[in-house]
JSON list of C-alpha atoms in Angstrom, two decimals:
[
{"chain": "M", "resi": 1, "resn": "GLU", "atom": "CA", "xyz": [2.31, 4.93, -15.94]},
{"chain": "M", "resi": 2, "resn": "ASN", "atom": "CA", "xyz": [-1.16, 4.57, -14.44]},
{"chain": "M", "resi": 3, "resn": "LEU", "atom": "CA", "xyz": [-0.92, 6.40, -11.11]},
{"chain": "M", "resi": 4, "resn": "GLN", "atom": "CA", "xyz": [-4.54, 5.52, -10.28]},
{"chain": "M", "resi": 5, "resn": "GLN", "atom": "CA", "xyz": [-4.13, 1.76, -10.79]},
{"chain": "M", "resi": 6, "resn": "TRP", "atom": "CA", "xyz": [-4.73, 1.13, -7.07]},
{"chain": "M", "resi": 7, "resn": "LEU", "atom": "CA", "xyz": [-8.31, 2.40, -7.53]},
{"chain": "M", "resi": 8, "resn": "THR", "atom": "CA", "xyz": [-9.09, -0.61, -9.70]},
{"chain": "M", "resi": 9, "resn": "ASP", "atom": "CA", "xyz": [-7.33, -3.31, -7.68]},
{"chain": "M", "resi": 10, "resn": "ALA", "atom": "CA", "xyz": [-8.82, -6.68, -8.68]},
{"chain": "M", "resi": 11, "resn": "LYS", "atom": "CA", "xyz": [-8.71, -7.89, -5.06]},
{"chain": "M", "resi": 12, "resn": "GLY", "atom": "CA", "xyz": [-10.53, -4.80, -3.75]},
{"chain": "M", "resi": 13, "resn": "ARG", "atom": "CA", "xyz": [-7.68, -3.87, -1.39]},
{"chain": "M", "resi": 14, "resn": "ASP", "atom": "CA", "xyz": [-6.90, -0.42, -0.03]},
{"chain": "M", "resi": 15, "resn": "GLN", "atom": "CA", "xyz": [-3.46, 1.20, 0.11]},
{"chain": "M", "resi": 16, "resn": "PHE", "atom": "CA", "xyz": [-2.03, 3.15, 3.00]},
{"chain": "M", "resi": 17, "resn": "VAL", "atom": "CA", "xyz": [1.22, 5.04, 3.59]},
{"chain": "M", "resi": 18, "resn": "MET", "atom": "CA", "xyz": [3.37, 5.20, 6.72]},
{"chain": "M", "resi": 19, "resn": "HIS", "atom": "CA", "xyz": [5.83, 8.08, 6.95]},
{"chain": "M", "resi": 20, "resn": "ALA", "atom": "CA", "xyz": [8.29, 8.58, 9.82]},
{"chain": "M", "resi": 21, "resn": "GLY", "atom": "CA", "xyz": [11.36, 10.81, 9.57]},
{"chain": "M", "resi": 22, "resn": "ASN", "atom": "CA", "xyz": [13.03, 9.95, 6.25]},
{"chain": "M", "resi": 23, "resn": "ASP", "atom": "CA", "xyz": [11.27, 6.59, 5.90]},
{"chain": "M", "resi": 24, "resn": "THR", "atom": "CA", "xyz": [8.22, 6.12, 3.70]},
{"chain": "M", "resi": 25, "resn": "GLU", "atom": "CA", "xyz": [6.40, 2.83, 3.18]},
{"chain": "M", "resi": 26, "resn": "VAL", "atom": "CA", "xyz": [3.34, 1.94, 1.10]},
{"chain": "M", "resi": 27, "resn": "PHE", "atom": "CA", "xyz": [1.24, -1.12, 1.91]},
{"chain": "M", "resi": 28, "resn": "TRP", "atom": "CA", "xyz": [-1.78, -2.98, 0.57]},
{"chain": "M", "resi": 29, "resn": "ASN", "atom": "CA", "xyz": [-4.41, -3.56, 3.24]},
{"chain": "M", "resi": 30, "resn": "ASP", "atom": "CA", "xyz": [-6.65, -6.60, 2.79]},
{"chain": "M", "resi": 31, "resn": "ALA", "atom": "CA", "xyz": [-9.29, -7.06, 5.48]},
{"chain": "M", "resi": 32, "resn": "ARG", "atom": "CA", "xyz": [-9.05, -10.85, 5.09]},
{"chain": "M", "resi": 33, "resn": "HIS", "atom": "CA", "xyz": [-5.42, -10.90, 6.23]},
{"chain": "M", "resi": 34, "resn": "LEU", "atom": "CA", "xyz": [-3.97, -9.82, 9.56]},
{"chain": "M", "resi": 35, "resn": "LYS", "atom": "CA", "xyz": [-0.73, -8.46, 8.08]},
{"chain": "M", "resi": 36, "resn": "PRO", "atom": "CA", "xyz": [-0.41, -5.67, 5.48]},
{"chain": "M", "resi": 37, "resn": "ASP", "atom": "CA", "xyz": [1.40, -6.47, 2.22]},
{"chain": "M", "resi": 38, "resn": "PRO", "atom": "CA", "xyz": [4.36, -4.10, 1.59]},
{"chain": "M", "resi": 39, "resn": "VAL", "atom": "CA", "xyz": [4.48, -2.47, -1.85]},
{"chain": "M", "resi": 40, "resn": "TYR", "atom": "CA", "xyz": [7.21, 0.17, -1.61]},
{"chain": "M", "resi": 41, "resn": "LYS", "atom": "CA", "xyz": [9.86, 1.28, 0.88]},
{"chain": "M", "resi": 42, "resn": "ARG", "atom": "CA", "xyz": [12.20, 4.27, 0.75]},
{"chain": "M", "resi": 43, "resn": "GLY", "atom": "CA", "xyz": [14.36, 5.64, 3.48]}
]
C-alpha cells in the first residue's frame, strides 16, 4: 500500500484530518470547491 499516494494527487488537492473524541475523519480539500470531499470516517 502506498501511504504517500496523497502527495502525488493528480488534482493537486491537499488532505486534512478532523479528530474529535472518538471520531476521526479525513478529507480532500480542493480550493476550487466550497465543500471538502470526505475520504475516510471512523468513530
